[in-house]
XYZ file of C-alpha atoms in Angstrom:
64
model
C -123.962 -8.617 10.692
C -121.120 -6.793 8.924
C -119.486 -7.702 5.551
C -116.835 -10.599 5.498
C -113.591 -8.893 4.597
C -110.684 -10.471 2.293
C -107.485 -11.404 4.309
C -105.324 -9.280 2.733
C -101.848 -10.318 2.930
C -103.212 -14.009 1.985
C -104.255 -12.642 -0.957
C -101.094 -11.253 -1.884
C -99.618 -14.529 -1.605
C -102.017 -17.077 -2.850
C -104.103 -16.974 -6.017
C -107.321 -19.258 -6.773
C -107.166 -20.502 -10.304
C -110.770 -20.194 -12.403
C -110.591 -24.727 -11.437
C -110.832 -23.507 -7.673
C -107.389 -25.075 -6.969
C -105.301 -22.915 -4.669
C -101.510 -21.650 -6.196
C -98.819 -20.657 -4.553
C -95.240 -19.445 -5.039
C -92.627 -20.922 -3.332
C -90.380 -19.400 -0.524
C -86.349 -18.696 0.363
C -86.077 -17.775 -3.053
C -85.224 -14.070 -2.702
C -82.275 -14.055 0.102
C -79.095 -16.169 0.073
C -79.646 -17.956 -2.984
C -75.276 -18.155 -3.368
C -75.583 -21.218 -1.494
C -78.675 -23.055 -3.291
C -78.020 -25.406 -5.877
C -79.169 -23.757 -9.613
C -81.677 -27.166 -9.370
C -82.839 -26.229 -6.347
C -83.426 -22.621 -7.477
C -84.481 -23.478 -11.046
C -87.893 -25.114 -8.795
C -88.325 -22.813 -6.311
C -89.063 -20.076 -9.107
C -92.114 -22.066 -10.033
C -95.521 -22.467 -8.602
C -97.482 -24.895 -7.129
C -100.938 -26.261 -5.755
C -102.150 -26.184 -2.110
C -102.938 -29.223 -1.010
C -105.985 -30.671 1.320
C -107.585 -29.032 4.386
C -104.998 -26.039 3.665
C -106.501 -25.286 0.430
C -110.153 -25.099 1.602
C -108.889 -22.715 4.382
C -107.139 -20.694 2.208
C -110.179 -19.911 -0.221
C -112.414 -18.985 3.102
C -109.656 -16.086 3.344
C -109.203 -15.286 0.019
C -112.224 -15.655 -1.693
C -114.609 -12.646 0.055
């Protein structure tokens, strides 16, 4: 049986913290921010947790 391999371009997106919690940056914050409130864009620069079932997927893909 051959090696598990790392899903790359999960990786690049999602992080695992040294807790095992799953972080994430959020999206739409690169393209037509002109029409995004500053409070809207002020959050979307920050990160955030994975929640649930998605979380435990995630680590299966990024985690090899």
């Amino acid at each position: 049986m051959g090696k598990v391999k790392t899903h790359k371009a999960s990786a690049k997106r999602f992080s695992v913290t040294a807790n095992g919690k799953v972080k994430m940056f959020h999206s739409s914050h690169r393209h037509k921010t002109g029409q995004k409130s500053a409070k809207r864009l002020r959050h979307l620069r920050s990160s955030t947790m994975v929640q649930g079932k998605m979380a435990e997927n995630l680590k299966t893909l990024v985690l090899k």
